[in-house]
Amino acid sequence: MASSLPPAQLAPPHPAHPAGAVRREGFELPAHTSSVSQARAHVGGQLRRWGFPEDLGHTAQLVISEFVTNAVLHTDSGRIGCSLHLDGERLRIEVSDEGAEHCAPQPRSATPDEVNGRGLQLVGALAERWGVTVGGARCGRVVWAELGTC
């Protein structure tokens, strides 16, 4: 017997994973502007495969988009690392770069006429927490954000 509900309504509203399950996904991209859309697509696809609702996918895509854009525009990286880490009810998004500058990105106040400069403020509004780890094995930095999955 066929269901009369559209496929989107048949999907579970929350991730189908055992409590406490840990999932990880990582990928690298060249530090080019075209990588921003690739990162967005990869994150959206992975979260769909893990069974997350579309609204969480959109938020995660916005966050990764901002982080990858900043790594491309504001570092001298050749490659950018991206990772997703699901642990319980929290999704952690990380973007690492190879930038030689060891300073943490800071939100800034853009004037009404400026096109850019609001991305990290937006991340701060959407994420439960976010931050930057400078240095480490790859040099550069890791910018991360944590999103609630419920």
PDB file of C-alpha atoms in Angstrom:
ATOM      1  CA  MET A   1       0.000   0.000   0.000  1.00  0.00           C
ATOM      2  CA  ALA A   2       1.479   3.362  -1.066  1.00  0.00           C
ATOM      3  CA  SER A   3       1.497   6.261   1.342  1.00  0.00           C
ATOM      4  CA  SER A   4      -0.221   9.500   0.386  1.00  0.00           C
ATOM      5  CA  LEU A   5       2.282  11.565   2.367  1.00  0.00           C
ATOM      6  CA  PRO A   6       5.094  13.303   0.476  1.00  0.00           C
ATOM      7  CA  PRO A   7       8.525  11.702   1.032  1.00  0.00           C
ATOM      8  CA  ALA A   8       9.787  14.594   3.186  1.00  0.00           C
ATOM      9  CA  GLN A   9       7.044  13.886   5.751  1.00  0.00           C
ATOM     10  CA  LEU A  10       7.981  10.216   5.922  1.00  0.00           C
ATOM     11  CA  ALA A  11      11.524  10.978   7.105  1.00  0.00           C
ATOM     12  CA  PRO A  12      12.132  10.941  10.868  1.00  0.00           C
ATOM     13  CA  PRO A  13      12.179  14.438  12.384  1.00  0.00           C
ATOM     14  CA  HIS A  14      15.397  13.756  14.333  1.00  0.00           C
ATOM     15  CA  PRO A  15      18.575  11.835  13.583  1.00  0.00           C
ATOM     16  CA  ALA A  16      18.155   8.095  13.813  1.00  0.00           C
ATOM     17  CA  HIS A  17      21.208   7.280  15.873  1.00  0.00           C
ATOM     18  CA  PRO A  18      21.701   5.641  19.236  1.00  0.00           C
ATOM     19  CA  ALA A  19      22.190   7.970  22.190  1.00  0.00           C
ATOM     20  CA  GLY A  20      25.842   8.762  22.626  1.00  0.00           C
ATOM     21  CA  ALA A  21      26.764   7.684  19.083  1.00  0.00           C
ATOM     22  CA  VAL A  22      29.767   9.501  17.673  1.00  0.00           C
ATOM     23  CA  ARG A  23      30.028  10.210  13.971  1.00  0.00           C
ATOM     24  CA  ARG A  24      32.798  11.949  12.096  1.00  0.00           C
ATOM     25  CA  GLU A  25      33.289  13.134   8.554  1.00  0.00           C
ATOM     26  CA  GLY A  26      36.270  15.014   7.201  1.00  0.00           C
ATOM     27  CA  PHE A  27      37.353  16.320   3.821  1.00  0.00           C
ATOM     28  CA  GLU A  28      39.872  18.694   2.287  1.00  0.00           C
ATOM     29  CA  LEU A  29      39.429  21.266  -0.426  1.00  0.00           C
ATOM     30  CA  PRO A  30      41.743  23.591  -2.320  1.00  0.00           C
ATOM     31  CA  ALA A  31      41.752  27.157  -1.000  1.00  0.00           C
ATOM     32  CA  HIS A  32      39.715  28.556  -3.915  1.00  0.00           C
ATOM     33  CA  THR A  33      36.459  30.466  -3.908  1.00  0.00           C
ATOM     34  CA  SER A  34      34.786  27.566  -5.746  1.00  0.00           C
ATOM     35  CA  SER A  35      35.431  25.402  -2.674  1.00  0.00           C
ATOM     36  CA  VAL A  36      32.844  27.339  -0.666  1.00  0.00           C
ATOM     37  CA  SER A  37      29.945  25.825  -2.611  1.00  0.00           C
ATOM     38  CA  GLN A  38      31.614  22.393  -2.559  1.00  0.00           C
ATOM     39  CA  ALA A  39      31.908  22.539   1.240  1.00  0.00           C
ATOM     40  CA  ARG A  40      28.273  23.616   1.540  1.00  0.00           C
ATOM     41  CA  ALA A  41      27.113  20.746  -0.677  1.00  0.00           C
ATOM     42  CA  HIS A  42      29.251  18.187   1.136  1.00  0.00           C
ATOM     43  CA  VAL A  43      27.967  19.217   4.572  1.00  0.00           C
ATOM     44  CA  GLY A  44      24.343  19.299   3.435  1.00  0.00           C
ATOM     45  CA  GLY A  45      24.629  15.861   1.845  1.00  0.00           C
ATOM     46  CA  GLN A  46      26.339  14.322   4.866  1.00  0.00           C
ATOM     47  CA  LEU A  47      23.750  15.636   7.296  1.00  0.00           C
ATOM     48  CA  ARG A  48      20.943  14.304   5.076  1.00  0.00           C
ATOM     49  CA  ARG A  49      22.650  10.885   5.049  1.00  0.00           C
ATOM     50  CA  TRP A  50      22.844  11.024   8.837  1.00  0.00           C
ATOM     51  CA  GLY A  51      19.115  11.779   8.941  1.00  0.00           C
ATOM     52  CA  PHE A  52      19.145  15.345  10.247  1.00  0.00           C
ATOM     53  CA  PRO A  53      16.314  17.802   9.577  1.00  0.00           C
ATOM     54  CA  GLU A  54      16.737  20.239   6.726  1.00  0.00           C
ATOM     55  CA  ASP A  55      16.850  23.314   8.986  1.00  0.00           C
ATOM     56  CA  LEU A  56      19.941  22.019  10.812  1.00  0.00           C
ATOM     57  CA  GLY A  57      21.517  21.308   7.428  1.00  0.00           C
ATOM     58  CA  HIS A  58      20.911  24.875   6.296  1.00  0.00           C
ATOM     59  CA  THR A  59      22.423  26.295   9.484  1.00  0.00           C
ATOM     60  CA  ALA A  60      25.479  24.025   9.200  1.00  0.00           C
ATOM     61  CA  GLN A  61      25.883  24.999   5.534  1.00  0.00           C
ATOM     62  CA  LEU A  62      25.810  28.676   6.437  1.00  0.00           C
ATOM     63  CA  VAL A  63      28.455  28.182   9.135  1.00  0.00           C
ATOM     64  CA  ILE A  64      30.807  26.150   6.930  1.00  0.00           C
ATOM     65  CA  SER A  65      30.305  28.645   4.130  1.00  0.00           C
ATOM     66  CA  GLU A  66      31.414  31.516   6.345  1.00  0.00           C
ATOM     67  CA  PHE A  67      34.422  29.636   7.736  1.00  0.00           C
ATOM     68  CA  VAL A  68      35.650  28.426   4.327  1.00  0.00           C
ATOM     69  CA  THR A  69      35.159  31.873   2.791  1.00  0.00           C
ATOM     70  CA  ASN A  70      37.245  33.438   5.552  1.00  0.00           C
ATOM     71  CA  ALA A  71      39.998  30.822   5.139  1.00  0.00           C
ATOM     72  CA  VAL A  72      40.112  31.425   1.384  1.00  0.00           C
ATOM     73  CA  LEU A  73      40.051  35.227   1.571  1.00  0.00           C
ATOM     74  CA  HIS A  74      42.082  35.921   4.689  1.00  0.00           C
ATOM     75  CA  THR A  75      44.874  33.299   4.788  1.00  0.00           C
ATOM     76  CA  ASP A  76      47.648  32.144   2.494  1.00  0.00           C
ATOM     77  CA  SER A  77      46.447  28.531   2.630  1.00  0.00           C
ATOM     78  CA  GLY A  78      46.779  26.065  -0.224  1.00  0.00           C
ATOM     79  CA  ARG A  79      44.356  23.554   1.314  1.00  0.00           C
ATOM     80  CA  ILE A  80      41.480  23.848   3.755  1.00  0.00           C
ATOM     81  CA  GLY A  81      40.372  21.013   6.023  1.00  0.00           C
ATOM     82  CA  CYS A  82      36.729  20.628   6.987  1.00  0.00           C
ATOM     83  CA  SER A  83      35.235  18.262   9.535  1.00  0.00           C
ATOM     84  CA  LEU A  84      31.942  17.379  11.159  1.00  0.00           C
ATOM     85  CA  HIS A  85      31.833  15.715  14.552  1.00  0.00           C
ATOM     86  CA  LEU A  86      28.567  14.527  16.038  1.00  0.00           C
ATOM     87  CA  ASP A  87      28.668  13.598  19.700  1.00  0.00           C
ATOM     88  CA  GLY A  88      25.335  13.148  21.415  1.00  0.00           C
ATOM     89  CA  GLU A  89      23.179  16.184  20.821  1.00  0.00           C
ATOM     90  CA  ARG A  90      25.902  18.477  19.501  1.00  0.00           C
ATOM     91  CA  LEU A  91      27.300  18.911  15.999  1.00  0.00           C
ATOM     92  CA  ARG A  92      30.781  20.450  15.839  1.00  0.00           C
ATOM     93  CA  ILE A  93      31.891  22.022  12.562  1.00  0.00           C
ATOM     94  CA  GLU A  94      35.594  22.739  12.081  1.00  0.00           C
ATOM     95  CA  VAL A  95      37.557  24.416   9.314  1.00  0.00           C
ATOM     96  CA  SER A  96      41.349  24.383   9.444  1.00  0.00           C
ATOM     97  CA  ASP A  97      43.684  26.454   7.329  1.00  0.00           C
ATOM     98  CA  GLU A  98      47.415  26.630   6.690  1.00  0.00           C
ATOM     99  CA  GLY A  99      47.649  30.367   7.105  1.00  0.00           C
ATOM    100  CA  ALA A 100      50.908  31.778   8.365  1.00  0.00           C
ATOM    101  CA  GLU A 101      49.126  34.461  10.349  1.00  0.00           C
ATOM    102  CA  HIS A 102      48.580  33.252  13.881  1.00  0.00           C
ATOM    103  CA  CYS A 103      45.782  35.583  14.806  1.00  0.00           C
ATOM    104  CA  ALA A 104      42.227  34.617  15.520  1.00  0.00           C
ATOM    105  CA  PRO A 105      39.465  36.003  13.309  1.00  0.00           C
ATOM    106  CA  GLN A 106      37.322  38.547  15.113  1.00  0.00           C
ATOM    107  CA  PRO A 107      33.741  39.592  14.470  1.00  0.00           C
ATOM    108  CA  ARG A 108      33.578  43.174  13.312  1.00  0.00           C
ATOM    109  CA  SER A 109      30.902  45.792  13.006  1.00  0.00           C
ATOM    110  CA  ALA A 110      30.170  46.491   9.377  1.00  0.00           C
ATOM    111  CA  THR A 111      28.638  49.779   8.358  1.00  0.00           C
ATOM    112  CA  PRO A 112      25.241  49.655   6.641  1.00  0.00           C
ATOM    113  CA  ASP A 113      26.927  50.329   3.272  1.00  0.00           C
ATOM    114  CA  GLU A 114      29.454  47.473   3.545  1.00  0.00           C
ATOM    115  CA  VAL A 115      28.715  44.217   1.747  1.00  0.00           C
ATOM    116  CA  ASN A 116      31.013  42.052   3.902  1.00  0.00           C
ATOM    117  CA  GLY A 117      31.848  41.862   7.584  1.00  0.00           C
ATOM    118  CA  ARG A 118      28.814  40.284   9.227  1.00  0.00           C
ATOM    119  CA  GLY A 119      29.563  36.574   8.848  1.00  0.00           C
ATOM    120  CA  LEU A 120      31.095  35.852  12.235  1.00  0.00           C
ATOM    121  CA  GLN A 121      28.327  37.812  13.952  1.00  0.00           C
ATOM    122  CA  LEU A 122      25.850  35.564  12.167  1.00  0.00           C
ATOM    123  CA  VAL A 123      27.777  32.452  13.251  1.00  0.00           C
ATOM    124  CA  GLY A 124      27.698  33.764  16.828  1.00  0.00           C
ATOM    125  CA  ALA A 125      23.935  34.172  16.644  1.00  0.00           C
ATOM    126  CA  LEU A 126      23.334  30.673  15.213  1.00  0.00           C
ATOM    127  CA  ALA A 127      25.849  28.561  17.119  1.00  0.00           C
ATOM    128  CA  GLU A 128      25.653  27.486  20.745  1.00  0.00           C
ATOM    129  CA  ARG A 129      29.389  28.226  20.926  1.00  0.00           C
ATOM    130  CA  TRP A 130      32.162  29.029  18.493  1.00  0.00           C
ATOM    131  CA  GLY A 131      35.836  29.772  18.710  1.00  0.00           C
ATOM    132  CA  VAL A 132      39.310  29.538  17.257  1.00  0.00           C
ATOM    133  CA  THR A 133      42.307  27.359  18.066  1.00  0.00           C
ATOM    134  CA  VAL A 134      45.540  28.906  16.803  1.00  0.00           C
ATOM    135  CA  GLY A 135      48.588  26.822  15.942  1.00  0.00           C
ATOM    136  CA  GLY A 136      48.680  23.072  16.347  1.00  0.00           C
ATOM    137  CA  ALA A 137      49.969  20.349  14.068  1.00  0.00           C
ATOM    138  CA  ARG A 138      49.068  22.058  10.784  1.00  0.00           C
ATOM    139  CA  CYS A 139      50.003  25.573  11.904  1.00  0.00           C
ATOM    140  CA  GLY A 140      47.389  28.064  10.862  1.00  0.00           C
ATOM    141  CA  ARG A 141      44.196  27.803  12.873  1.00  0.00           C
ATOM    142  CA  VAL A 142      40.993  25.851  13.373  1.00  0.00           C
ATOM    143  CA  VAL A 143      37.739  27.792  13.486  1.00  0.00           C
ATOM    144  CA  TRP A 144      34.900  25.805  15.034  1.00  0.00           C
ATOM    145  CA  ALA A 145      31.235  26.095  15.905  1.00  0.00           C
ATOM    146  CA  GLU A 146      28.887  23.860  17.832  1.00  0.00           C
ATOM    147  CA  LEU A 147      25.233  23.498  16.912  1.00  0.00           C
ATOM    148  CA  GLY A 148      22.540  21.755  18.931  1.00  0.00           C
ATOM    149  CA  THR A 149      20.864  18.920  17.043  1.00  0.00           C
ATOM    150  CA  CYS A 150      17.509  19.023  18.855  1.00  0.00           C
TER     151      CYS A 150
END
